[in-house]
PDB file of C-alpha atoms in Angstrom:
ATOM      1  CA  MET A   1       0.000   0.000   0.000  1.00  0.00           C
ATOM      2  CA  THR A   2       1.079   3.547  -0.717  1.00  0.00           C
ATOM      3  CA  ILE A   3       0.459   6.867   0.984  1.00  0.00           C
ATOM      4  CA  LEU A   4      -0.669   9.212  -1.771  1.00  0.00           C
ATOM      5  CA  PRO A   5      -0.360  13.010  -2.079  1.00  0.00           C
ATOM      6  CA  ILE A   6      -3.559  14.871  -1.135  1.00  0.00           C
ATOM      7  CA  GLN A   7      -4.616  17.634  -3.507  1.00  0.00           C
ATOM      8  CA  ILE A   8      -5.235  21.076  -2.009  1.00  0.00           C
ATOM      9  CA  TYR A   9      -8.087  23.439  -2.884  1.00  0.00           C
ATOM     10  CA  GLY A  10      -7.522  24.794  -6.385  1.00  0.00           C
ATOM     11  CA  GLU A  11      -6.624  21.515  -8.098  1.00  0.00           C
ATOM     12  CA  PRO A  12      -9.161  21.150 -10.971  1.00  0.00           C
ATOM     13  CA  VAL A  13     -10.161  17.549 -10.101  1.00  0.00           C
ATOM     14  CA  LEU A  14     -11.501  18.855  -6.764  1.00  0.00           C
ATOM     15  CA  HIS A  15     -13.901  21.228  -8.485  1.00  0.00           C
ATOM     16  CA  HIS A  16     -15.580  18.908 -11.016  1.00  0.00           C
ATOM     17  CA  VAL A  17     -18.229  16.215 -10.700  1.00  0.00           C
ATOM     18  CA  ALA A  18     -16.477  12.839 -10.506  1.00  0.00           C
ATOM     19  CA  GLU A  19     -17.201  10.012 -12.947  1.00  0.00           C
ATOM     20  CA  PRO A  20     -18.893   6.746 -11.917  1.00  0.00           C
ATOM     21  CA  VAL A  21     -16.571   3.893 -11.006  1.00  0.00           C
ATOM     22  CA  GLY A  22     -18.546   1.259 -12.871  1.00  0.00           C
ATOM     23  CA  GLU A  23     -16.758  -2.105 -12.807  1.00  0.00           C
ATOM     24  CA  ILE A  24     -14.696  -2.819  -9.704  1.00  0.00           C
ATOM     25  CA  THR A  25     -11.281  -3.897 -10.944  1.00  0.00           C
ATOM     26  CA  ASP A  26      -8.030  -4.830  -9.209  1.00  0.00           C
ATOM     27  CA  GLU A  27      -6.913  -1.257  -9.951  1.00  0.00           C
ATOM     28  CA  ILE A  28      -9.896   0.069  -7.966  1.00  0.00           C
ATOM     29  CA  ARG A  29      -9.164  -2.340  -5.099  1.00  0.00           C
ATOM     30  CA  THR A  30      -5.555  -1.129  -4.940  1.00  0.00           C
ATOM     31  CA  LEU A  31      -6.732   2.483  -5.086  1.00  0.00           C
ATOM     32  CA  VAL A  32      -9.089   1.897  -2.130  1.00  0.00           C
ATOM     33  CA  ALA A  33      -6.308   0.231  -0.077  1.00  0.00           C
ATOM     34  CA  ASP A  34      -4.036   3.213  -0.805  1.00  0.00           C
ATOM     35  CA  MET A  35      -6.832   5.617   0.136  1.00  0.00           C
ATOM     36  CA  PHE A  36      -7.296   3.920   3.518  1.00  0.00           C
ATOM     37  CA  GLU A  37      -3.532   4.068   4.091  1.00  0.00           C
ATOM     38  CA  THR A  38      -3.458   7.773   3.146  1.00  0.00           C
ATOM     39  CA  MET A  39      -6.522   8.655   5.252  1.00  0.00           C
ATOM     40  CA  ASP A  40      -5.107   6.877   8.308  1.00  0.00           C
ATOM     41  CA  ALA A  41      -1.696   8.559   7.913  1.00  0.00           C
ATOM     42  CA  ALA A  42      -3.197  12.054   7.514  1.00  0.00           C
ATOM     43  CA  PRO A  43      -5.032  11.365   9.961  1.00  0.00           C
ATOM     44  CA  GLY A  44      -8.571  11.807   8.727  1.00  0.00           C
ATOM     45  CA  VAL A  45     -12.041  10.313   9.033  1.00  0.00           C
ATOM     46  CA  GLY A  46     -12.754  10.271   5.314  1.00  0.00           C
ATOM     47  CA  LEU A  47     -11.052  10.616   1.951  1.00  0.00           C
ATOM     48  CA  ALA A  48     -12.612  10.945  -1.499  1.00  0.00           C
ATOM     49  CA  ALA A  49     -10.903   9.831  -4.712  1.00  0.00           C
ATOM     50  CA  PRO A  50     -10.769  13.389  -6.146  1.00  0.00           C
ATOM     51  CA  GLN A  51      -8.688  14.407  -3.126  1.00  0.00           C
ATOM     52  CA  ILE A  52      -5.894  12.166  -4.361  1.00  0.00           C
ATOM     53  CA  GLY A  53      -6.340  13.304  -7.962  1.00  0.00           C
ATOM     54  CA  VAL A  54      -8.597  10.475  -9.164  1.00  0.00           C
ATOM     55  CA  ASN A  55     -11.830  11.567 -10.846  1.00  0.00           C
ATOM     56  CA  LYS A  56     -13.979   8.649  -9.618  1.00  0.00           C
ATOM     57  CA  ARG A  57     -17.114   8.520  -7.450  1.00  0.00           C
ATOM     58  CA  LEU A  58     -15.791   6.720  -4.414  1.00  0.00           C
ATOM     59  CA  PHE A  59     -14.696   7.538  -0.903  1.00  0.00           C
ATOM     60  CA  VAL A  60     -13.471   5.779   2.222  1.00  0.00           C
ATOM     61  CA  TYR A  61     -14.449   6.554   5.800  1.00  0.00           C
ATOM     62  CA  SER A  62     -13.414   5.527   9.292  1.00  0.00           C
ATOM     63  CA  TRP A  63     -14.981   6.786  12.485  1.00  0.00           C
ATOM     64  CA  GLU A  64     -15.530   5.456  15.980  1.00  0.00           C
ATOM     65  CA  ASN A  65     -18.893   6.281  17.551  1.00  0.00           C
ATOM     66  CA  ASN A  66     -19.578   7.006  21.236  1.00  0.00           C
ATOM     67  CA  GLU A  67     -20.118   3.293  21.921  1.00  0.00           C
ATOM     68  CA  GLY A  68     -16.623   2.463  20.631  1.00  0.00           C
ATOM     69  CA  GLU A  69     -17.941   0.842  17.430  1.00  0.00           C
ATOM     70  CA  GLU A  70     -15.692   1.464  14.426  1.00  0.00           C
ATOM     71  CA  LEU A  71     -17.565   2.440  11.287  1.00  0.00           C
ATOM     72  CA  ARG A  72     -15.102   1.849   8.455  1.00  0.00           C
ATOM     73  CA  GLY A  73     -15.864   1.273   4.825  1.00  0.00           C
ATOM     74  CA  VAL A  74     -15.844   2.308   1.212  1.00  0.00           C
ATOM     75  CA  ALA A  75     -18.685   3.920  -0.729  1.00  0.00           C
ATOM     76  CA  ILE A  76     -18.519   3.229  -4.471  1.00  0.00           C
ATOM     77  CA  ASP A  77     -20.869   5.197  -6.732  1.00  0.00           C
ATOM     78  CA  PRO A  78     -22.891   6.380  -3.696  1.00  0.00           C
ATOM     79  CA  VAL A  79     -26.219   8.174  -3.680  1.00  0.00           C
ATOM     80  CA  LEU A  80     -27.025  10.294  -0.637  1.00  0.00           C
ATOM     81  CA  TRP A  81     -30.332  11.606   0.691  1.00  0.00           C
ATOM     82  CA  LEU A  82     -30.454  14.266   3.404  1.00  0.00           C
ATOM     83  CA  ALA A  83     -32.913  14.516   6.279  1.00  0.00           C
ATOM     84  CA  PRO A  84     -35.695  16.965   5.440  1.00  0.00           C
ATOM     85  CA  SER A  85     -34.392  19.829   7.571  1.00  0.00           C
ATOM     86  CA  VAL A  86     -31.101  21.468   8.432  1.00  0.00           C
ATOM     87  CA  PRO A  87     -30.857  23.542  11.633  1.00  0.00           C
ATOM     88  CA  GLU A  88     -31.260  27.242  10.878  1.00  0.00           C
ATOM     89  CA  SER A  89     -28.649  28.290  13.416  1.00  0.00           C
ATOM     90  CA  PHE A  90     -25.764  26.770  15.351  1.00  0.00           C
ATOM     91  CA  GLU A  91     -27.701  27.360  18.574  1.00  0.00           C
ATOM     92  CA  GLU A  92     -30.316  24.805  17.457  1.00  0.00           C
ATOM     93  CA  THR A  93     -27.836  21.944  17.586  1.00  0.00           C
ATOM     94  CA  ASP A  94     -26.170  20.162  20.476  1.00  0.00           C
ATOM     95  CA  GLU A  95     -23.083  18.905  18.717  1.00  0.00           C
ATOM     96  CA  ASP A  96     -19.836  20.344  17.452  1.00  0.00           C
ATOM     97  CA  GLU A  97     -20.435  22.028  14.115  1.00  0.00           C
ATOM     98  CA  GLU A  98     -16.794  22.558  13.192  1.00  0.00           C
ATOM     99  CA  GLU A  99     -15.504  20.747  10.169  1.00  0.00           C
ATOM    100  CA  GLY A 100     -12.089  20.363   8.580  1.00  0.00           C
ATOM    101  CA  CYS A 101     -10.804  18.984   5.296  1.00  0.00           C
ATOM    102  CA  LEU A 102      -7.599  17.293   4.178  1.00  0.00           C
ATOM    103  CA  SER A 103      -7.795  19.413   0.995  1.00  0.00           C
ATOM    104  CA  PHE A 104      -7.862  22.605   3.095  1.00  0.00           C
ATOM    105  CA  PRO A 105      -5.497  21.306   5.774  1.00  0.00           C
ATOM    106  CA  GLY A 106      -5.080  22.638   9.264  1.00  0.00           C
ATOM    107  CA  GLU A 107      -8.229  24.780   9.269  1.00  0.00           C
ATOM    108  CA  ARG A 108     -11.682  24.252  10.792  1.00  0.00           C
ATOM    109  CA  PHE A 109     -14.886  26.207  10.286  1.00  0.00           C
ATOM    110  CA  GLU A 110     -18.445  25.936  11.564  1.00  0.00           C
ATOM    111  CA  LEU A 111     -20.822  24.583   8.942  1.00  0.00           C
ATOM    112  CA  ARG A 112     -24.420  23.474   9.336  1.00  0.00           C
ATOM    113  CA  ARG A 113     -25.225  20.072   7.872  1.00  0.00           C
ATOM    114  CA  SER A 114     -28.248  17.826   7.777  1.00  0.00           C
ATOM    115  CA  PRO A 115     -28.563  15.909  11.069  1.00  0.00           C
ATOM    116  CA  ALA A 116     -29.211  12.588   9.289  1.00  0.00           C
ATOM    117  CA  VAL A 117     -28.624  10.928   5.927  1.00  0.00           C
ATOM    118  CA  LEU A 118     -29.418   7.773   4.022  1.00  0.00           C
ATOM    119  CA  MET A 119     -26.690   6.508   1.701  1.00  0.00           C
ATOM    120  CA  ARG A 120     -26.802   3.736  -0.868  1.00  0.00           C
ATOM    121  CA  ALA A 121     -23.530   2.550  -2.347  1.00  0.00           C
ATOM    122  CA  ARG A 122     -21.521  -0.508  -3.349  1.00  0.00           C
ATOM    123  CA  ASP A 123     -18.685  -2.150  -1.436  1.00  0.00           C
ATOM    124  CA  LEU A 124     -15.441  -3.554  -2.901  1.00  0.00           C
ATOM    125  CA  ASP A 125     -17.186  -6.819  -3.811  1.00  0.00           C
ATOM    126  CA  GLY A 126     -19.786  -4.895  -5.813  1.00  0.00           C
ATOM    127  CA  ASN A 127     -22.527  -5.592  -3.270  1.00  0.00           C
ATOM    128  CA  ALA A 128     -25.088  -2.845  -2.811  1.00  0.00           C
ATOM    129  CA  TYR A 129     -25.649  -1.647   0.740  1.00  0.00           C
ATOM    130  CA  GLU A 130     -27.671   0.996   2.542  1.00  0.00           C
ATOM    131  CA  LEU A 131     -26.467   3.022   5.495  1.00  0.00           C
ATOM    132  CA  GLU A 132     -28.390   5.383   7.766  1.00  0.00           C
ATOM    133  CA  ALA A 133     -26.300   7.867   9.712  1.00  0.00           C
ATOM    134  CA  GLU A 134     -26.939  10.604  12.231  1.00  0.00           C
ATOM    135  CA  GLY A 135     -24.844  13.279  13.898  1.00  0.00           C
ATOM    136  CA  TRP A 136     -21.123  13.342  13.267  1.00  0.00           C
ATOM    137  CA  PHE A 137     -21.162  10.242  11.041  1.00  0.00           C
ATOM    138  CA  ALA A 138     -23.847  11.891   8.852  1.00  0.00           C
ATOM    139  CA  ARG A 139     -21.577  14.945   8.611  1.00  0.00           C
ATOM    140  CA  ILE A 140     -18.646  12.774   7.455  1.00  0.00           C
ATOM    141  CA  LEU A 141     -20.722  11.137   4.724  1.00  0.00           C
ATOM    142  CA  GLN A 142     -22.075  14.502   3.518  1.00  0.00           C
ATOM    143  CA  HIS A 143     -18.579  15.998   3.466  1.00  0.00           C
ATOM    144  CA  GLU A 144     -17.098  13.149   1.420  1.00  0.00           C
ATOM    145  CA  TYR A 145     -20.102  12.985  -0.901  1.00  0.00           C
ATOM    146  CA  ASP A 146     -19.683  16.715  -1.603  1.00  0.00           C
ATOM    147  CA  HIS A 147     -16.160  15.980  -2.868  1.00  0.00           C
ATOM    148  CA  LEU A 148     -17.667  13.682  -5.501  1.00  0.00           C
ATOM    149  CA  ASP A 149     -19.779  16.604  -6.728  1.00  0.00           C
ATOM    150  CA  GLY A 150     -16.817  18.992  -6.891  1.00  0.00           C
ATOM    151  CA  VAL A 151     -17.714  20.836  -3.676  1.00  0.00           C
ATOM    152  CA  ILE A 152     -15.283  21.497  -0.841  1.00  0.00           C
ATOM    153  CA  TYR A 153     -16.799  22.424   2.493  1.00  0.00           C
ATOM    154  CA  ILE A 154     -15.439  25.979   2.425  1.00  0.00           C
ATOM    155  CA  ASP A 155     -17.561  26.522  -0.708  1.00  0.00           C
ATOM    156  CA  ARG A 156     -20.604  26.116   1.590  1.00  0.00           C
ATOM    157  CA  LEU A 157     -19.493  28.579   4.279  1.00  0.00           C
ATOM    158  CA  PRO A 158     -21.527  31.706   5.023  1.00  0.00           C
ATOM    159  CA  VAL A 159     -19.919  34.917   3.717  1.00  0.00           C
ATOM    160  CA  PRO A 160     -17.938  36.046   6.796  1.00  0.00           C
ATOM    161  CA  LEU A 161     -16.320  32.608   7.219  1.00  0.00           C
ATOM    162  CA  TRP A 162     -15.887  32.218   3.448  1.00  0.00           C
ATOM    163  CA  LYS A 163     -13.933  35.487   3.368  1.00  0.00           C
ATOM    164  CA  THR A 164     -11.704  34.235   6.185  1.00  0.00           C
ATOM    165  CA  ALA A 165     -11.087  31.001   4.246  1.00  0.00           C
ATOM    166  CA  GLN A 166     -10.185  33.029   1.142  1.00  0.00           C
ATOM    167  CA  LYS A 167      -7.621  35.035   3.141  1.00  0.00           C
ATOM    168  CA  ILE A 168      -6.076  31.817   4.443  1.00  0.00           C
ATOM    169  CA  MET A 169      -5.961  30.430   0.913  1.00  0.00           C
ATOM    170  CA  ARG A 170      -4.128  33.500  -0.396  1.00  0.00           C
ATOM    171  CA  LYS A 171      -1.679  33.449   2.532  1.00  0.00           C
ATOM    172  CA  GLN A 172      -0.937  29.732   2.004  1.00  0.00           C
ATOM    173  CA  ARG A 173      -0.739  30.198  -1.807  1.00  0.00           C
ATOM    174  CA  TRP A 174      -3.505  27.672  -2.321  1.00  0.00           C
ATOM    175  CA  GLY A 175      -6.352  27.977  -4.813  1.00  0.00           C
ATOM    176  CA  VAL A 176      -4.188  27.140  -7.826  1.00  0.00           C
ATOM    177  CA  PRO A 177      -3.413  23.842  -9.574  1.00  0.00           C
ATOM    178  CA  GLY A 178      -0.409  21.775  -8.588  1.00  0.00           C
ATOM    179  CA  VAL A 179      -0.474  22.126  -4.799  1.00  0.00           C
ATOM    180  CA  SER A 180      -0.573  18.980  -2.683  1.00  0.00           C
ATOM    181  CA  TRP A 181       0.779  17.513   0.538  1.00  0.00           C
ATOM    182  CA  THR A 182       1.755  13.998   1.535  1.00  0.00           C
ATOM    183  CA  PRO A 183       0.919  12.679   5.024  1.00  0.00           C
ATOM    184  CA  GLY A 184       4.042  11.666   6.915  1.00  0.00           C
ATOM    185  CA  VAL A 185       6.237  13.685   4.555  1.00  0.00           C
ATOM    186  CA  ASP A 186       4.966  17.276   4.558  1.00  0.00           C
ATOM    187  CA  HIS A 187       4.323  19.259   7.736  1.00  0.00           C
ATOM    188  CA  LEU A 188       1.558  21.786   7.286  1.00  0.00           C
ATOM    189  CA  GLU A 189       0.995  24.696   9.634  1.00  0.00           C
ATOM    190  CA  GLY A 190      -2.615  25.224  10.577  1.00  0.00           C
TER     191      GLY A 190
END
């Protein structure tokens, strides 16, 4: 397995809708193993194929819930449905609303998300599965799914936070093609 470079905001593959995976080949299986290795080394709770420069609709995730149960898997060609309502303000929610992204490393911003989702996807054996998620796990799935549609979480920020993110991007010299970092190799200041 290989730890792959993670693309930073501005790389074109991050800003386009990814293509369906279709047939699950040995190449896809190797890609998924490398994505898990990269996500774990970062460390992160999710990683989408566009983040490592691959324009395919798949992501990996790994998160431990409050009961100590590890939720780890791959979503190939997923479809995601959101709960009917999103809180109108941060005060309406009980949980941490801050989010970060390996493609905008070292930064965290508050972002409202749907409190629950339903996802249908395929696993590495091509078997279809359905997953219901709430709370932080729902946030992870929404975040990674956004990557497959060419959306990075800072694109969803309200204007004051979006402006702050833009200032950070200019200071870091992000927002242009060709910028990446490799977990375990590059040290990024956040």
